Short mmCIF file of C-alpha atoms in Angstrom, two decimals:
data_model
loop_
_atom_site.label_atom_id
_atom_site.label_comp_id
_atom_site.label_asym_id
_atom_site.label_seq_id
_atom_site.Cartn_x
_atom_site.Cartn_y
_atom_site.Cartn_z
CA UNK D 23 -16.04 2.86 11.72
CA UNK D 24 -17.23 3.23 15.32
CA UNK D 25 -16.66 6.60 16.95
CA UNK D 26 -17.64 5.46 20.47
CA UNK D 27 -19.43 2.60 22.20
CA UNK D 28 -23.02 2.49 21.08
CA UNK D 29 -22.53 4.94 18.21
CA UNK D 30 -24.19 3.77 14.95
CA UNK D 31 -21.79 3.14 12.05
CA UNK D 32 -24.16 3.02 9.08
CA UNK D 33 -22.91 -0.50 8.30
CA UNK D 34 -25.07 -3.59 7.87
CA UNK D 35 -26.66 -4.54 11.25
CA UNK D 36 -24.73 -7.83 11.55
CA UNK D 37 -21.38 -6.14 10.81
CA UNK D 38 -22.18 -3.24 13.12
CA UNK D 39 -22.98 -5.66 15.94
CA UNK D 40 -19.65 -7.47 15.49
CA UNK D 41 -17.74 -4.18 15.47
CA UNK D 42 -19.44 -3.04 18.66
CA UNK D 43 -18.78 -6.37 20.40
CA UNK D 44 -15.08 -6.27 19.50
CA UNK D 45 -14.82 -2.67 20.71
CA UNK D 46 -16.63 -3.57 23.93
CA UNK D 47 -14.24 -6.48 24.53
CA UNK D 48 -11.20 -4.27 23.93
CA UNK D 49 -12.64 -1.71 26.36
CA UNK D 50 -13.16 -4.40 28.99
CA UNK D 51 -9.68 -5.83 28.40
CA UNK D 52 -8.09 -2.41 28.94
CA UNK D 53 -10.18 -2.10 32.10
CA UNK D 54 -8.81 -5.44 33.36
CA UNK D 55 -5.22 -4.24 32.86
CA UNK D 56 -5.92 -0.88 34.48
CA UNK D 57 -7.34 -2.63 37.55
CA UNK D 58 -4.19 -4.70 38.06
CA UNK D 59 -1.71 -3.11 40.42
CA UNK D 60 1.70 -1.92 39.28
CA UNK D 61 3.35 -4.72 41.29
CA UNK D 62 1.19 -7.33 39.54
CA UNK D 63 2.15 -6.00 36.13
CA UNK D 64 5.82 -5.11 36.44
CA UNK D 65 7.46 -6.42 39.64
CA UNK D 66 10.21 -8.97 39.01
CA UNK D 67 11.50 -10.63 42.22
CA UNK D 68 15.13 -9.73 42.86
CA UNK D 69 15.85 -13.17 44.35
CA UNK D 70 14.83 -14.80 41.06
CA UNK D 71 17.16 -12.56 39.08
CA UNK D 72 20.09 -13.40 41.39
CA UNK D 73 19.71 -17.09 40.57
CA UNK D 74 20.16 -16.50 36.82
CA UNK D 75 23.72 -17.42 35.81
CA UNK D 76 23.57 -18.25 32.07
CA UNK D 77 21.94 -17.02 28.87
CA UNK D 78 19.82 -20.20 28.74
CA UNK D 79 18.56 -19.65 32.31
CA UNK D 80 17.78 -16.03 31.46
CA UNK D 81 15.72 -17.01 28.39
CA UNK D 82 14.01 -19.84 30.27
CA UNK D 83 13.07 -17.47 33.11
CA UNK D 84 11.47 -14.96 30.77
CA UNK D 85 9.61 -17.72 28.96
CA UNK D 86 8.12 -18.79 32.30
CA UNK D 87 7.42 -15.15 33.21
CA UNK D 88 5.66 -14.66 29.88
CA UNK D 89 3.62 -17.83 30.46
CA UNK D 90 2.54 -16.74 33.94
CA UNK D 91 1.72 -13.22 32.79
CA UNK D 92 -0.42 -14.34 29.86
CA UNK D 93 -2.21 -16.98 31.95
CA UNK D 94 -2.94 -14.35 34.64
CA UNK D 95 -4.50 -12.12 31.98
CA UNK D 96 -6.51 -15.05 30.63
CA UNK D 97 -7.87 -15.79 34.11
CA UNK D 98 -8.78 -12.13 34.56
CA UNK D 99 -10.47 -12.17 31.14
CA UNK D 100 -12.66 -15.18 31.88
CA UNK D 101 -13.58 -13.69 35.26
CA UNK D 102 -14.74 -10.53 33.50
CA UNK D 103 -16.54 -12.63 30.86
CA UNK D 104 -18.46 -14.64 33.47
CA UNK D 105 -19.07 -11.66 35.72
CA UNK D 106 -17.76 -13.15 38.97
CA UNK D 107 -14.40 -14.26 40.49
CA UNK D 108 -13.41 -17.90 40.85
CA UNK D 109 -15.19 -19.70 43.76
CA UNK D 110 -17.47 -16.68 44.29
CA UNK D 111 -20.97 -17.76 45.50
CA UNK D 112 -22.56 -15.19 43.20
CA UNK D 113 -21.75 -17.44 40.28
CA UNK D 114 -24.11 -20.15 41.46
CA UNK D 115 -27.00 -20.68 39.02
CA UNK D 116 -25.61 -17.94 36.78
CA UNK D 117 -26.02 -20.08 33.68
CA UNK D 118 -22.31 -20.35 32.93
CA UNK D 119 -19.17 -21.31 34.83
CA UNK D 120 -15.50 -22.21 34.45
CA UNK D 121 -14.72 -25.56 32.85
CA UNK D 122 -11.02 -26.23 33.38
CA UNK D 123 -8.50 -25.31 30.69
CA UNK D 124 -7.04 -26.49 27.41
CA UNK D 125 -3.36 -26.66 26.47
CA UNK D 126 -2.06 -24.48 23.62
CA UNK D 127 1.50 -23.90 22.45
CA UNK D 128 2.08 -20.31 21.36
CA UNK D 129 4.99 -19.42 19.08
CA UNK D 130 6.51 -16.19 20.37
CA UNK D 131 9.69 -14.13 20.06
CA UNK D 132 10.79 -15.94 23.28
CA UNK D 133 10.34 -19.34 21.66
CA UNK D 134 7.49 -21.84 21.98
CA UNK D 135 5.50 -21.24 25.16
CA UNK D 136 2.90 -23.77 26.45
CA UNK D 137 -0.24 -22.08 27.83
CA UNK D 138 -3.23 -23.27 29.84
CA UNK D 139 -6.20 -21.41 28.33
CA UNK D 140 -9.31 -21.36 30.58
CA UNK D 141 -12.67 -22.53 29.21
CA UNK D 142 -16.30 -21.97 30.14
CA UNK D 143 -19.12 -24.52 30.02
CA UNK D 144 -21.09 -22.63 27.37
CA UNK D 145 -18.00 -22.31 25.13
CA UNK D 146 -18.67 -18.58 24.68
CA UNK D 147 -15.32 -17.36 26.04
CA UNK D 148 -13.18 -15.92 23.23
CA UNK D 149 -10.05 -14.39 24.79
CA UNK D 150 -8.43 -11.26 23.37
CA UNK D 151 -4.89 -11.80 24.62
CA UNK D 152 -4.67 -15.18 22.83
CA UNK D 153 -7.59 -15.44 20.37
CA UNK D 154 -9.03 -18.82 19.47
CA UNK D 155 -7.10 -20.73 16.79
CA UNK D 156 -4.11 -18.36 17.10
CA UNK D 157 -0.84 -20.18 17.70
CA UNK D 158 1.61 -17.42 16.88
CA UNK D 159 2.20 -14.12 18.66
CA UNK D 160 1.35 -10.88 16.88
CA UNK D 161 4.99 -9.81 17.13
CA UNK D 162 6.17 -12.76 15.03
CA UNK D 163 3.29 -12.36 12.59
CA UNK D 164 4.22 -8.70 12.18
CA UNK D 165 7.86 -9.67 11.63
CA UNK D 166 6.82 -12.18 8.94
CA UNK D 167 4.66 -9.63 7.12
CA UNK D 168 7.43 -7.03 7.32
CA UNK D 169 10.01 -9.42 5.86
CA UNK D 170 7.58 -10.46 3.12
CA UNK D 171 6.90 -6.81 2.27
CA UNK D 172 10.65 -6.27 1.91
CA UNK D 173 10.81 -8.90 -0.82
CA UNK D 174 12.02 -11.94 1.14
CA UNK D 175 10.86 -15.33 -0.11
CA UNK D 176 8.77 -17.59 2.14
CA UNK D 177 11.71 -20.00 2.43
CA UNK D 178 14.06 -17.20 3.54
CA UNK D 179 11.47 -15.96 6.06
CA UNK D 180 11.12 -19.48 7.46
CA UNK D 181 14.90 -19.71 7.95
CA UNK D 182 15.19 -16.21 9.45
CA UNK D 183 12.41 -16.77 12.01
CA UNK D 184 14.05 -20.04 13.04
CA UNK D 185 17.46 -18.35 13.38
CA UNK D 186 16.27 -15.27 15.33
CA UNK D 187 13.43 -16.65 17.47
CA UNK D 188 14.10 -20.39 17.51
CA UNK D 189 10.57 -21.03 16.25
CA UNK D 190 9.63 -23.41 13.43
CA UNK D 191 7.23 -21.91 10.87
CA UNK D 192 6.32 -23.69 7.66
CA UNK D 193 6.13 -22.08 4.23
CA UNK D 194 2.38 -22.72 4.41
CA UNK D 195 2.16 -20.80 7.70
CA UNK D 196 4.04 -17.86 6.20
CA UNK D 197 1.70 -17.88 3.21
CA UNK D 198 -1.38 -18.03 5.47
CA UNK D 199 -0.14 -15.15 7.64
CA UNK D 200 0.63 -12.92 4.67
CA UNK D 201 -2.73 -13.85 3.13
CA UNK D 202 -4.36 -11.95 5.99
CA UNK D 203 -3.18 -8.88 4.06
CA UNK D 204 -5.80 -9.65 1.39
CA UNK D 205 -8.51 -8.25 3.66
CA UNK D 206 -6.44 -5.08 4.08
CA UNK D 207 -6.11 -4.84 0.29
CA UNK D 208 -9.87 -5.19 -0.14
CA UNK D 209 -10.53 -2.43 2.40
CA UNK D 210 -7.82 -0.19 0.89
CA UNK D 211 -9.10 -0.74 -2.65
CA UNK D 212 -12.65 0.24 -1.64
CA UNK D 213 -11.78 3.24 0.55
CA UNK D 214 -13.38 6.60 -0.31
CA UNK D 215 -11.16 8.97 -2.29
CA UNK D 216 -10.81 12.75 -2.45
CA UNK D 217 -13.46 14.55 -4.55
CA UNK D 218 -10.78 16.42 -6.54
CA UNK D 219 -7.22 15.50 -7.53
CA UNK D 220 -5.09 18.25 -9.02
CA UNK D 221 -2.93 15.82 -10.96
CA UNK D 222 -3.03 12.07 -11.50
CA UNK D 223 -0.23 9.99 -12.98
CA UNK D 224 -1.26 6.76 -14.71
CA UNK D 225 0.91 3.78 -15.64
CA UNK D 226 1.14 0.01 -15.39
CA UNK D 227 3.75 -2.44 -14.13
CA UNK D 228 4.14 -5.88 -15.73
CA UNK D 229 4.55 -8.95 -13.51
CA UNK D 230 4.88 -12.64 -14.35
CA UNK D 231 2.11 -14.86 -13.01
CA UNK D 232 1.62 -18.61 -13.29
CA UNK D 233 -1.82 -19.42 -14.67
CA UNK D 234 -3.15 -22.77 -15.90
CA UNK D 235 0.35 -24.22 -15.77
CA UNK D 236 1.84 -21.45 -17.91
CA UNK D 237 3.75 -18.28 -17.02
CA UNK D 238 2.31 -15.13 -18.54
CA UNK D 239 2.84 -11.41 -18.13
CA UNK D 240 0.07 -9.42 -16.49
CA UNK D 241 -0.29 -5.68 -16.01
CA UNK D 242 -1.01 -4.15 -12.62
CA UNK D 243 -2.55 -0.74 -13.30
CA UNK D 244 -1.46 1.98 -10.88
CA UNK D 245 -2.61 5.55 -10.35
CA UNK D 246 -1.12 8.27 -8.12
CA UNK D 247 -3.20 11.30 -7.16
CA UNK D 248 -1.97 14.73 -6.01
CA UNK D 249 -4.18 15.99 -3.18
CA UNK D 250 -5.03 19.50 -2.01
CA UNK D 251 -2.32 19.19 0.64
CA UNK D 252 0.35 18.70 -2.02
CA UNK D 253 0.86 15.10 -0.87
CA UNK D 254 0.68 12.11 -3.20
CA UNK D 255 -1.28 8.92 -2.63
CA UNK D 256 -1.74 5.72 -4.61
CA UNK D 257 -5.43 5.56 -5.53
CA UNK D 258 -5.49 1.84 -6.17
CA UNK D 259 -4.20 -1.11 -8.18
CA UNK D 260 -5.99 -3.25 -10.73
CA UNK D 261 -4.70 -6.37 -12.53
CA UNK D 262 -5.38 -7.41 -16.12
CA UNK D 263 -3.71 -9.56 -18.75
CA UNK D 264 -2.61 -6.57 -20.86
CA UNK D 265 -2.51 -2.79 -20.61
CA UNK D 266 -5.35 -1.39 -22.71
CA UNK D 267 -7.39 1.81 -23.02
CA UNK D 268 -10.63 -0.10 -22.38
CA UNK D 269 -9.35 -1.39 -19.05
CA UNK D 270 -8.16 2.10 -18.11
CA UNK D 271 -11.77 3.22 -18.60
CA UNK D 272 -12.79 0.56 -16.05
CA UNK D 273 -10.16 1.92 -13.65
CA UNK D 274 -11.39 5.51 -14.08
CA UNK D 275 -14.98 4.40 -13.61
CA UNK D 276 -13.96 2.65 -10.38
CA UNK D 277 -12.38 5.76 -8.86
CA UNK D 278 -15.47 7.77 -9.82
CA UNK D 279 -17.60 5.29 -7.88
CA UNK D 280 -15.29 5.84 -4.88
CA UNK D 281 -15.99 9.57 -4.80
CA UNK D 282 -13.68 11.25 -7.34
CA UNK D 283 -15.66 14.00 -9.08
CA UNK D 284 -12.90 15.78 -10.97
CA UNK D 285 -9.30 15.47 -12.10
CA UNK D 286 -7.66 18.66 -13.31
CA UNK D 287 -4.70 17.19 -15.20
CA UNK D 288 -3.88 13.57 -16.12
CA UNK D 289 -0.26 12.73 -16.97
CA UNK D 290 0.07 9.48 -18.87
CA UNK D 291 1.92 7.65 -21.64
CA UNK D 292 0.64 7.55 -25.21
CA UNK D 293 -1.31 4.30 -25.08
CA UNK D 294 -3.78 4.11 -27.96
CA UNK D 295 -7.24 5.19 -26.84
CA UNK D 296 -6.25 6.34 -23.34
CA UNK D 297 -7.15 9.96 -24.11
CA UNK D 298 -10.63 8.89 -25.15
CA UNK D 299 -10.96 6.85 -21.95
CA UNK D 300 -10.03 9.89 -19.84
CA UNK D 301 -12.43 12.15 -21.74
CA UNK D 302 -15.24 9.63 -21.34
CA UNK D 303 -14.84 9.37 -17.56
CA UNK D 304 -13.75 12.97 -16.84
CA UNK D 305 -14.69 15.24 -19.78
CA UNK D 306 -13.03 18.37 -18.36
CA UNK D 307 -9.66 16.77 -17.57
CA UNK D 308 -6.58 18.04 -19.42
CA UNK D 309 -4.46 15.17 -20.75
CA UNK D 310 -0.69 15.65 -20.77
CA UNK D 311 1.23 12.92 -22.59
CA UNK D 312 4.58 12.09 -21.05
CA UNK D 313 7.26 14.01 -22.94
CA UNK D 314 9.99 11.65 -21.69
CA UNK D 315 8.14 8.67 -23.19
CA UNK D 316 7.76 10.59 -26.43
CA UNK D 317 11.50 11.36 -26.58
CA UNK D 318 12.33 7.69 -25.98
CA UNK D 319 9.96 6.63 -28.75
CA UNK D 320 11.37 9.29 -31.10
CA UNK D 321 14.97 8.14 -30.62
CA UNK D 322 14.28 4.42 -30.61
CA UNK D 323 15.34 3.90 -34.24
CA UNK D 324 17.79 6.78 -34.62
CA UNK D 325 21.22 5.52 -35.60
CA UNK D 326 23.91 5.94 -32.98
CA UNK D 327 25.99 8.55 -34.83
CA UNK D 328 22.91 10.83 -35.19
CA UNK D 329 21.47 10.35 -31.74
CA UNK D 330 23.37 13.01 -29.78
CA UNK D 331 22.58 15.80 -32.27
CA UNK D 332 19.02 14.53 -32.78
CA UNK D 333 18.29 14.77 -29.02
CA UNK D 334 19.96 18.17 -28.78
CA UNK D 335 17.79 19.56 -31.60
CA UNK D 336 14.67 17.94 -30.12
CA UNK D 337 15.32 19.69 -26.80
CA UNK D 338 14.65 23.00 -28.56
CA UNK D 339 11.08 21.76 -29.08
CA UNK D 340 10.07 20.49 -25.64
CA UNK D 341 12.34 22.92 -23.78
CA UNK D 342 10.98 26.04 -25.49
CA UNK D 343 9.72 29.00 -23.45
CA UNK D 344 6.19 28.87 -24.89
CA UNK D 345 4.10 26.88 -27.33
CA UNK D 346 4.68 29.23 -30.30
CA UNK D 347 8.44 28.92 -29.96
CA UNK D 348 8.04 25.16 -29.52
CA UNK D 349 6.10 24.92 -32.81
CA UNK D 350 8.72 26.96 -34.65
CA UNK D 351 11.42 24.71 -33.23
CA UNK D 352 9.48 21.65 -34.44
CA UNK D 353 9.37 23.11 -37.96
CA UNK D 354 13.13 23.65 -37.92
CA UNK D 355 13.57 20.15 -36.52
CA UNK D 356 11.44 18.72 -39.35
CA UNK D 357 13.48 20.51 -42.03
CA UNK D 358 16.69 19.02 -40.67
CA UNK D 359 15.58 15.49 -39.81
CA UNK D 360 12.29 14.96 -41.65
CA UNK D 361 13.74 13.19 -44.67
CA UNK D 362 15.64 10.71 -42.52
CA UNK D 363 13.31 10.21 -39.54
CA UNK D 364 9.88 11.18 -40.82
CA UNK D 365 8.05 8.88 -38.37
CA UNK D 366 9.41 10.88 -35.40
CA UNK D 367 8.16 14.18 -36.83
CA UNK D 368 4.76 12.65 -37.61
CA UNK D 369 4.37 11.34 -34.05
CA UNK D 370 5.03 14.81 -32.56
CA UNK D 371 2.58 16.45 -34.96
CA UNK D 372 -0.16 13.82 -34.45
CA UNK D 373 0.00 14.24 -30.66
CA UNK D 374 0.94 17.92 -30.52
CA UNK D 375 -1.99 19.20 -28.42
CA UNK D 376 -1.53 16.60 -25.66
CA UNK D 377 2.27 16.76 -25.74
CA UNK D 378 2.32 20.54 -25.33
CA UNK D 379 -0.49 21.03 -22.76
CA UNK D 380 2.12 21.87 -20.12
CA UNK D 381 3.05 25.11 -21.95
CA UNK D 382 -0.22 26.61 -20.65
CA UNK D 383 1.16 26.60 -17.09
CA UNK D 384 3.98 28.27 -15.13
CA UNK D 385 7.30 26.49 -14.73
CA UNK D 386 6.46 25.09 -11.25
CA UNK D 387 3.45 23.21 -12.68
CA UNK D 388 5.27 22.18 -15.85
CA UNK D 389 7.84 20.28 -13.79
CA UNK D 390 5.05 18.26 -12.18
CA UNK D 391 3.00 17.31 -15.23
CA UNK D 392 5.25 17.08 -18.30
CA UNK D 393 6.43 13.57 -17.37
CA UNK D 394 5.13 10.49 -15.58
CA UNK D 395 8.33 10.29 -13.52
CA UNK D 396 6.28 10.27 -10.30
CA UNK D 397 4.72 6.93 -11.14
CA UNK D 398 7.82 5.63 -12.95
CA UNK D 399 9.66 6.15 -9.65
CA UNK D 400 6.91 4.21 -7.85
CA UNK D 401 7.22 1.34 -10.33
CA UNK D 402 10.99 1.26 -9.88
CA UNK D 403 10.64 1.15 -6.09
CA UNK D 404 8.05 -1.64 -6.32
CA UNK D 405 10.48 -3.69 -8.40
CA UNK D 406 13.13 -3.33 -5.69
CA UNK D 407 10.73 -4.98 -3.23
CA UNK D 408 9.52 -7.70 -5.62
CA UNK D 409 12.75 -8.49 -7.51
CA UNK D 410 13.22 -11.79 -5.65
CA UNK D 411 9.81 -13.00 -6.86
CA UNK D 412 10.43 -13.70 -10.53
CA UNK D 413 7.12 -15.56 -10.97
CA UNK D 414 4.05 -15.24 -8.77
CA UNK D 415 1.90 -18.35 -8.19
CA UNK D 416 -1.34 -16.43 -8.80
CA UNK D 417 -2.89 -12.97 -9.12
CA UNK D 418 -3.47 -12.64 -5.37
CA UNK D 419 0.21 -13.24 -4.59
CA UNK D 420 1.20 -10.54 -7.08
CA UNK D 421 -1.29 -8.02 -5.67
CA UNK D 422 -0.22 -8.89 -2.12
CA UNK D 423 3.45 -8.15 -2.85
CA UNK D 424 2.73 -4.94 -4.76
CA UNK D 425 0.37 -3.69 -2.04
CA UNK D 426 2.93 -4.28 0.73
CA UNK D 427 5.58 -2.53 -1.37
CA UNK D 428 3.25 0.46 -1.88
CA UNK D 429 2.54 0.59 1.87
CA UNK D 430 6.29 0.84 2.57
CA UNK D 431 6.85 3.43 -0.16
CA UNK D 432 3.94 5.67 0.91
CA UNK D 433 5.41 5.94 4.42
CA UNK D 434 8.11 8.15 2.88
CA UNK D 435 5.63 10.47 1.16
CA UNK D 436 5.46 12.92 4.04
CA UNK D 437 6.30 16.18 2.26
CA UNK D 438 4.28 18.12 -0.35
CA UNK D 439 5.62 18.47 -3.88
CA UNK D 440 8.21 21.17 -4.53
CA UNK D 441 6.97 24.81 -4.33
CA UNK D 442 3.49 23.61 -3.37
CA UNK D 443 2.38 26.99 -2.02
CA UNK D 444 3.06 28.61 -5.39
CA UNK D 445 1.68 25.64 -7.36
CA UNK D 446 -1.68 25.52 -5.59
CA UNK D 447 -2.23 29.25 -6.01
CA UNK D 448 -1.47 29.01 -9.72
CA UNK D 449 -3.84 26.05 -10.09
CA UNK D 450 -6.61 27.93 -8.27
CA UNK D 451 -6.17 30.87 -10.66
CA UNK D 452 -6.15 28.59 -13.69
CA UNK D 453 -9.03 26.29 -12.71
CA UNK D 454 -10.93 28.62 -10.34
CA UNK D 455 -13.90 26.85 -8.71
CA UNK D 456 -12.91 23.35 -9.93
CA UNK D 457 -10.14 23.09 -7.33
CA UNK D 458 -12.63 22.67 -4.48
CA UNK D 459 -10.40 24.62 -2.09
CA UNK D 460 -12.31 26.42 0.66
#
């Protein structure tokens, strides 16, 4: 964006002009506040406070104080906009002048506050403190978005705002306020990404969406990337009717367009064709199929009385010290269980190379890549935020809820993965110049 006033942004000229004007207005607004004396900004008359006897009088007083304070700022704003104080002779024949005021009721955390908003004759005055068409304070809007992101329904938000602030907001207003997040989603989804990710975890989460009068399941594709700092970030989200390898190729192509040049290791489930999609987009990427998914699939049809021993014997395969010992363990496993559960043995053999890629790395890296638990945990956390929304009215509502959940979850991702100092050094040795570490 803009580094300083007058600095080119590289954006389209019309957008750049708007950005510069907004920044200029914010600069001027801060200047207005800095020019007001401390008494003007903060002094509350002691005599007025002595007259307050009840909670209602206290709230009423602060409503009036809020009204006077905002109106004083509005008057200062229009004076700065016109370039001369009220009644100043220098404003004569200036081409623009004050033109009374208009009444607006602003919904705030203090209740509904009526305001007199000054106008100018040329109708060019667009205040910052109370923008045109805004009838709700930013504090309440932020509270609504926060409650929505925590999984509250629009009806519950409406009731909560009424109970806490004494302000009526309709379900439509709540929906309109949270829809402002769609612009944030668009910007987030198009943001530039890191050139190299050491590991990416890929998975999808299924949500129910109403479409053409029917409720159908749709998949929101998610991808987490492990950066050079050892921190994780969600690279994006994409919605489709079903999870498929062809759509994953579209996802991978999208992140390439946003600046990703290389992925060292991709950890994913065994969706048909996903390995080909990864190889097409990133030919040098190592694919590691999720061992936990494979174990679940292997035990799905094992009878209950065999399951405990079956899993114990299977652990000798994926828990082996190296790949040679793992292969020997698989042979022993096949001799014992092959006649009864041949499909499980066949699945391990058909996917052996991708299931055992983690054996090429030290234990610290194995823990990170052998399973998609990182993204499974993300999916589980998202469901905690969206569990009250059993059916979304449309795709945008689903994306809006998932995005706000991700934003809350990512706030907790402040620490690098376990043993990151050791992990990054081992990755640099293994992948050498592909790591992009200076």
